[in-house]
Amino acid sequence: MYGSETGTEDVERTAFRKAEKKYKLYYDNGRKKKQPRPVDLSEVLDFKSISERYAQNAELPAGISKLQCDFDRPVFCLESHPGFYFIPGALTIEEQCQWIKDSLTSFPQPPNRTNHNVIYGPIEDLFVSAKQGKVLVEEEPSHQRNGTDSNNDQSTATAPSWKFSDVQSFSSRGEACKSVPASVLLRKLRWSTLGLQFDWSKRSYNVSLPHNKIPDDLCQLSTKLATPAMPSGEDFQPEAAIVNYFGQGDMLGGHLDDMEKDWSKPIVSMSLGCKAIFLIGGNSREHTPLAMFLRSGDVILMAGAARECFHGVPRIFADKEHAEISELELQFSDEDDSFLEYVRTSRVNINIRQVF
Ligand code: OGA
Ligand code: MN
């Protein structure tokens, strides 16, 4: 599923990699401080302006059409990519805030897994711990603890256990324990999985891993959002979701999501936070992908033939001028500053799938 992040030497070997390289964040070393390298965005499709112009009765650009359906917002299609749907501004600002908060607080909670599981085992309350300036500290080997602690998927009697602490700890021999600030772990949080858990090492869903069902509110929303792409008379069953977290400079390399059984069912993908560039190509990396902006509140659906198309996110815009999050900032200004601080430099993507 997720291809390896773009390496350096083979970066331009395929048309997809070439496009990733074009949009990826690079820094020019200016004389005073490093500056983001300017990037030509003239070929990036902008569904916000397309839908605004469409609302004023302008014609749609060649290759883009509006889906005839009774969804309560315009749904756009790409003639070059059957099964791909774009719903600009599908989520209200309140919904965006709620999903960002959930993505940071409840979604990464065990038994949901995150990219940190393999190193640290399950981590509880990462977001609040980062806010409180806590440090994750490796505890004494388990024979010095109460022995019942299960801390890691591959846990053995001697597997290390990591716990949040207010201060750096020392072992009984007086050595500083290994530790990492919660704020660093929050910045390095790249994904969490809800519902059926995906085993990245085996590239498949592992139904035997402990999991909770997708929360009801997310089920209801994704079922509604999936309707424009659903085969008629069928229901979308949200069984798994991946939440991706992007900070400045992070990207999601070109990949296919091909581990789900029924490709006629869409992947419902919601964008939150900073604006990003999304690339959708063809069924091999040799096809030159189309680039488009994804803003907070946009939803895309990928079903049918579009499920066989390589796609990825080469870039997010975490700078004030391009992030386009002023409404979100306003909405978050009544809340705890930690959300505001996170959202100013981050993007969150929640994508929901029917697995079987
Ligand atoms: C994915 C994915 C796209 C995005 O998680 O499979 O393609 O917009 N995400 O982040
Ligand atoms: Mn994907």
Coordinates of C-alpha atoms and ligand atoms in Angstrom, one line a residue:
M1 CA 0.0 0.0 0.0
Y2 CA 2.1 2.9 1.1
G3 CA 5.2 3.1 -1.1
S4 CA 8.4 4.0 0.5
E5 CA 8.9 7.8 0.8
T6 CA 10.7 9.2 -2.2
G7 CA 14.4 8.4 -2.1
T8 CA 17.0 10.8 -3.5
E9 CA 18.7 9.1 -6.4
D10 CA 15.7 7.5 -8.1
V11 CA 13.6 10.5 -7.5
E12 CA 13.0 11.3 -11.2
R13 CA 12.8 7.8 -12.6
T14 CA 9.0 7.9 -13.2
A15 CA 6.5 10.6 -14.1
F16 CA 4.9 10.3 -10.7
R17 CA 8.3 10.8 -8.9
K18 CA 9.0 13.7 -11.2
A19 CA 5.8 15.4 -10.1
E20 CA 6.5 14.6 -6.4
K21 CA 9.8 16.3 -6.8
K22 CA 8.3 19.3 -8.5
Y23 CA 6.0 20.0 -5.6
K24 CA 7.9 18.7 -2.6
L25 CA 9.2 21.3 -0.1
Y26 CA 12.9 22.1 -0.6
Y27 CA 14.9 24.8 1.0
D28 CA 17.2 27.2 -0.8
N29 CA 20.1 28.2 1.4
G30 CA 19.7 32.0 1.3
R31 CA 22.4 34.2 2.8
K32 CA 20.5 34.9 6.0
K33 CA 18.2 32.0 6.6
K34 CA 16.9 29.0 4.6
Q35 CA 13.9 29.9 2.4
P36 CA 11.4 27.5 0.9
R37 CA 12.2 27.1 -2.8
P38 CA 9.5 28.8 -4.9
V39 CA 7.2 26.3 -6.7
D40 CA 5.2 26.8 -9.8
L41 CA 1.6 26.2 -8.8
S42 CA 0.0 27.2 -12.1
E43 CA -0.9 23.7 -13.1
V44 CA -2.5 22.8 -9.8
L45 CA -6.3 22.3 -10.1
D46 CA -8.2 24.5 -7.7
F47 CA -11.6 23.1 -7.0
K48 CA -12.4 26.0 -4.6
S49 CA -12.2 28.5 -7.4
I50 CA -13.9 26.1 -9.9
S51 CA -16.9 25.7 -7.6
E52 CA -17.1 29.4 -6.8
R53 CA -17.2 30.2 -10.5
Y54 CA -19.6 27.3 -11.1
A55 CA -21.9 28.9 -8.4
Q56 CA -21.9 32.0 -10.6
N57 CA -22.9 30.0 -13.6
A58 CA -19.5 30.0 -15.3
E59 CA -18.7 27.0 -17.4
L60 CA -16.6 24.2 -16.0
P61 CA -13.0 23.8 -17.3
A62 CA -12.5 21.1 -19.9
G63 CA -12.3 17.6 -18.4
I64 CA -14.3 18.5 -15.2
S65 CA -18.0 17.8 -14.8
K66 CA -20.5 18.0 -12.1
L67 CA -22.0 14.8 -11.0
Q68 CA -25.8 14.6 -11.4
C69 CA -26.9 13.5 -8.0
D70 CA -29.0 14.8 -5.1
F71 CA -26.1 15.3 -2.7
D72 CA -26.5 18.6 -0.8
R73 CA -23.2 20.0 -2.2
P74 CA -21.8 20.1 -5.7
V75 CA -19.7 17.0 -6.5
F76 CA -17.1 17.3 -9.2
C77 CA -15.7 14.5 -11.4
L78 CA -12.6 14.2 -13.5
E79 CA -13.2 12.8 -17.0
S80 CA -9.7 11.4 -17.0
H81 CA -10.2 9.5 -13.7
P82 CA -13.6 7.7 -13.6
G83 CA -14.5 6.9 -10.0
F84 CA -12.8 10.0 -8.5
Y85 CA -15.0 12.6 -6.9
F86 CA -14.1 16.0 -5.3
I87 CA -16.5 17.7 -2.9
P88 CA -15.1 21.1 -2.1
G89 CA -15.9 22.4 1.4
A90 CA -18.0 19.4 2.3
L91 CA -17.3 19.8 6.1
T92 CA -18.5 22.8 8.1
I93 CA -15.9 24.7 10.2
E94 CA -17.4 23.2 13.3
E95 CA -17.1 19.7 11.9
Q96 CA -13.5 20.4 10.9
C97 CA -12.6 21.5 14.4
Q98 CA -14.3 18.5 15.9
W99 CA -12.5 16.0 13.7
I100 CA -9.1 17.7 14.3
K101 CA -9.7 17.5 18.0
D102 CA -10.7 13.8 17.8
S103 CA -7.7 13.1 15.6
L104 CA -5.4 14.4 18.2
T105 CA -7.0 13.2 21.4
S106 CA -9.2 10.1 21.1
F107 CA -8.1 8.6 17.7
P108 CA -4.5 7.8 18.7
Q109 CA -5.6 6.1 22.0
P110 CA -5.0 2.4 22.4
P111 CA -6.2 -0.1 21.2
N112 CA -5.9 2.1 18.1
R113 CA -2.3 1.8 16.9
T114 CA 0.0 4.6 15.7
N115 CA 3.4 4.7 14.0
H116 CA 4.9 4.9 17.6
N117 CA 3.6 1.5 18.6
V118 CA 6.5 -0.5 17.2
I119 CA 9.1 1.4 19.2
Y120 CA 7.2 2.4 22.4
G121 CA 4.2 0.1 22.6
P122 CA 0.8 1.7 23.2
I123 CA 1.0 5.3 24.3
E124 CA -1.9 6.9 26.2
D125 CA -2.8 10.6 26.2
L126 CA 0.0 11.8 23.9
F127 CA -1.6 15.1 23.1
V128 CA -2.3 16.2 26.7
S129 CA 1.1 14.9 27.7
A130 CA 2.7 17.1 25.1
K131 CA 0.7 20.1 26.3
Q132 CA 1.9 19.4 29.9
G133 CA 5.5 19.2 28.8
K134 CA 5.8 15.5 29.8
V135 CA 8.5 13.1 28.8
L136 CA 8.1 9.5 27.8
V137 CA 10.6 7.5 29.9
E138 CA 11.8 3.9 29.5
E139 CA 11.1 2.1 32.7
E140 CA 13.2 -0.5 34.5
P141 CA 13.2 -3.9 32.9
S142 CA 10.0 -5.8 33.7
H143 CA 11.5 -8.2 36.3
Q144 CA 11.8 -5.1 38.5
R145 CA 8.2 -4.2 37.9
N146 CA 5.1 -6.0 38.9
G147 CA 5.4 -8.4 35.9
T148 CA 1.8 -8.2 34.6
D149 CA 2.6 -5.2 32.5
S150 CA 2.0 -5.9 28.8
N151 CA 3.5 -3.0 26.9
N152 CA 4.2 -4.0 23.4
D153 CA 2.7 -6.1 20.6
Q154 CA 5.8 -8.3 20.6
S155 CA 6.0 -8.1 24.4
T156 CA 8.3 -10.4 26.2
A157 CA 9.1 -10.5 29.9
T158 CA 12.0 -8.2 29.4
A159 CA 10.5 -5.8 26.8
P160 CA 10.9 -2.2 27.8
S161 CA 8.0 -0.2 29.0
W162 CA 7.6 3.5 28.4
K163 CA 5.6 5.8 30.6
F164 CA 5.0 9.5 30.7
S165 CA 6.7 11.3 33.5
D166 CA 7.0 15.0 34.6
V167 CA 10.8 14.7 34.8
Q168 CA 13.7 12.7 33.6
S169 CA 14.0 9.4 35.5
F170 CA 17.0 7.5 36.7
S171 CA 17.3 3.7 37.0
S172 CA 18.1 2.0 40.3
R173 CA 21.7 2.1 39.2
G174 CA 21.6 5.9 38.9
E175 CA 21.7 6.0 35.1
A176 CA 19.5 8.4 33.2
C177 CA 16.7 6.4 31.6
K178 CA 16.1 6.7 27.8
S179 CA 13.5 9.4 27.3
V180 CA 11.8 11.4 24.6
P181 CA 9.6 14.6 25.1
A182 CA 5.9 14.1 24.3
S183 CA 6.1 17.2 22.1
V184 CA 8.6 15.4 19.9
L185 CA 6.4 12.3 19.7
L186 CA 3.5 14.5 18.8
R187 CA 5.4 16.1 15.9
K188 CA 6.5 12.7 14.8
L189 CA 3.0 11.2 15.0
R190 CA 2.3 10.2 11.3
W191 CA -0.7 7.9 11.5
S192 CA -3.2 6.2 13.7
T193 CA -5.6 3.5 12.6
L194 CA -9.3 3.2 13.7
G195 CA -11.5 0.2 13.4
L196 CA -9.9 -2.9 11.9
Q197 CA -6.2 -2.5 12.3
F198 CA -3.8 -2.6 9.4
D199 CA -0.6 -4.5 9.8
W200 CA 1.9 -2.5 7.8
S201 CA 4.6 -5.3 8.0
K202 CA 2.3 -7.8 6.4
R203 CA 0.5 -5.2 4.2
S204 CA -2.9 -6.5 5.2
Y205 CA -5.7 -6.1 7.8
N206 CA -5.2 -8.2 10.8
V207 CA -8.6 -8.9 12.2
S208 CA -7.2 -10.6 15.3
L209 CA -5.6 -7.3 16.5
P210 CA -7.7 -5.8 19.3
H211 CA -9.7 -2.9 18.0
N212 CA -12.7 -0.7 18.6
K213 CA -15.4 -0.1 16.0
I214 CA -15.2 3.1 14.1
P215 CA -16.9 5.7 16.2
D216 CA -20.6 6.2 15.4
D217 CA -20.4 9.8 14.4
L218 CA -17.6 9.1 11.9
C219 CA -19.6 6.1 10.5
Q220 CA -22.6 8.3 10.0
L221 CA -20.6 11.1 8.3
S222 CA -18.6 8.8 6.1
T223 CA -21.7 6.9 5.0
K224 CA -23.3 10.1 4.0
L225 CA -20.2 11.4 2.2
A226 CA -19.8 8.1 0.4
T227 CA -23.2 8.2 -1.3
P228 CA -22.2 10.0 -4.5
A229 CA -19.8 7.2 -5.3
M230 CA -21.8 4.2 -4.1
P231 CA -23.2 1.6 -6.5
S232 CA -26.9 2.2 -6.4
G233 CA -28.9 0.3 -3.8
E234 CA -25.8 -0.6 -1.8
D235 CA -24.6 0.7 1.6
F236 CA -21.2 1.8 2.7
Q237 CA -19.9 -0.1 5.7
P238 CA -17.1 1.9 7.4
E239 CA -14.8 -0.8 8.9
A240 CA -11.3 0.9 9.0
A241 CA -9.9 4.3 8.9
I242 CA -6.4 5.7 8.7
V243 CA -5.6 9.1 10.1
N244 CA -2.6 10.7 8.6
Y245 CA -0.8 13.6 10.3
F246 CA 1.5 15.9 8.3
G247 CA 3.9 18.6 9.6
Q248 CA 5.9 21.0 7.5
G249 CA 8.0 19.0 5.1
D250 CA 6.1 15.8 5.5
M251 CA 4.8 14.0 2.5
L252 CA 2.9 10.8 1.6
G253 CA 4.6 9.1 -1.2
G254 CA 2.7 7.7 -4.2
H255 CA 0.8 4.5 -3.4
L256 CA -2.3 2.4 -4.1
D257 CA -4.8 1.4 -1.4
D258 CA -5.3 -2.1 -2.7
M259 CA -5.9 -4.2 0.5
E260 CA -9.6 -3.8 0.6
K261 CA -11.8 -6.4 -1.0
D262 CA -14.4 -4.5 -3.0
W263 CA -13.0 -1.7 -5.1
S264 CA -16.5 -0.6 -6.1
K265 CA -16.7 0.9 -2.6
P266 CA -15.1 4.3 -2.2
I267 CA -12.4 5.4 0.1
V268 CA -13.8 8.5 1.8
S269 CA -11.0 11.0 2.5
M270 CA -11.4 14.2 4.5
S271 CA -8.8 17.0 4.6
L272 CA -8.3 19.1 7.7
G273 CA -5.9 21.8 8.6
C274 CA -3.2 23.3 6.3
K275 CA -3.7 23.2 2.5
A276 CA -1.9 20.4 0.6
I277 CA -1.2 19.3 -2.9
F278 CA -2.7 15.9 -3.9
L279 CA -1.5 14.0 -6.9
I280 CA -3.6 11.4 -8.8
G281 CA -2.0 9.5 -11.6
G282 CA -2.7 6.3 -13.4
N283 CA -2.4 2.6 -12.8
S284 CA 1.4 2.8 -13.0
R285 CA 3.9 5.4 -11.9
E286 CA 4.7 6.1 -15.5
H287 CA 1.6 8.2 -15.9
T288 CA 2.0 11.9 -15.3
P289 CA -0.3 12.7 -12.3
L290 CA -2.8 15.6 -12.0
A291 CA -2.1 17.9 -9.2
M292 CA -4.9 19.6 -7.1
F293 CA -5.2 21.6 -3.9
L294 CA -6.8 20.0 -0.9
R295 CA -8.1 22.4 1.7
S296 CA -9.5 22.0 5.2
G297 CA -13.1 20.7 4.8
D298 CA -12.6 19.2 1.3
V299 CA -13.6 15.6 0.7
I300 CA -12.5 13.2 -2.0
L301 CA -13.9 9.9 -2.9
M302 CA -11.9 7.2 -4.8
A303 CA -13.9 4.3 -6.2
G304 CA -13.9 1.9 -9.1
A305 CA -11.1 2.6 -11.6
A306 CA -9.8 5.5 -9.5
R307 CA -8.9 2.9 -6.8
E308 CA -6.3 1.6 -9.2
C309 CA -4.6 5.0 -9.5
F310 CA -1.4 5.9 -7.8
H311 CA -1.9 8.9 -5.5
G312 CA -0.1 10.8 -2.8
V313 CA 0.5 14.1 -1.0
P314 CA 3.9 15.6 -1.9
R315 CA 3.5 18.8 0.0
I316 CA 1.6 20.7 2.7
F317 CA 1.6 24.4 3.1
A318 CA 2.3 25.4 6.7
D319 CA 3.1 29.0 6.0
K320 CA 0.6 31.7 6.7
E321 CA 0.2 32.9 3.2
H322 CA -0.7 29.5 1.7
A323 CA -2.1 27.4 4.6
E324 CA -5.6 28.9 4.2
I325 CA -6.7 28.1 7.8
S326 CA -7.8 31.6 9.0
E327 CA -11.4 30.4 9.6
L328 CA -10.1 27.4 11.6
E329 CA -7.8 29.6 13.6
L330 CA -10.7 31.8 14.5
Q331 CA -12.8 28.8 15.5
F332 CA -10.0 27.4 17.6
S333 CA -9.2 30.7 19.3
D334 CA -11.9 30.1 21.9
E335 CA -10.3 26.8 22.8
D336 CA -7.1 25.6 24.3
D337 CA -4.0 27.1 22.6
S338 CA -2.5 23.7 22.0
F339 CA -5.0 22.9 19.1
L340 CA -4.3 26.3 17.5
E341 CA -0.6 25.7 17.8
Y342 CA -0.8 22.3 16.2
V343 CA -3.2 23.3 13.4
R344 CA -1.1 26.2 12.3
T345 CA 1.6 24.0 11.0
S346 CA -0.2 20.7 10.3
R347 CA -2.6 18.9 8.1
V348 CA -4.7 15.9 9.2
N349 CA -6.3 13.4 6.7
I350 CA -8.9 10.9 7.8
N351 CA -9.7 8.3 5.2
I352 CA -12.4 5.7 5.8
R353 CA -12.7 2.3 4.1
Q354 CA -15.0 -0.6 3.8
V355 CA -12.6 -3.6 4.0
F356 CA -14.7 -6.6 3.2
Ligands
OGA1 C1 -4.1 7.5 2.3 C2 -4.1 8.7 1.4 C3 -4.3 11.1 1.2 C4 -4.3 12.4 1.9 O1 -4.0 7.7 3.5 O2 -4.2 6.4 1.7 O3 -4.0 8.6 0.3 O4 -5.1 13.3 1.5 N1 -4.2 10.0 2.0 O5 -3.6 12.5 2.9
MN2 MN -4.2 6.5 -0.3

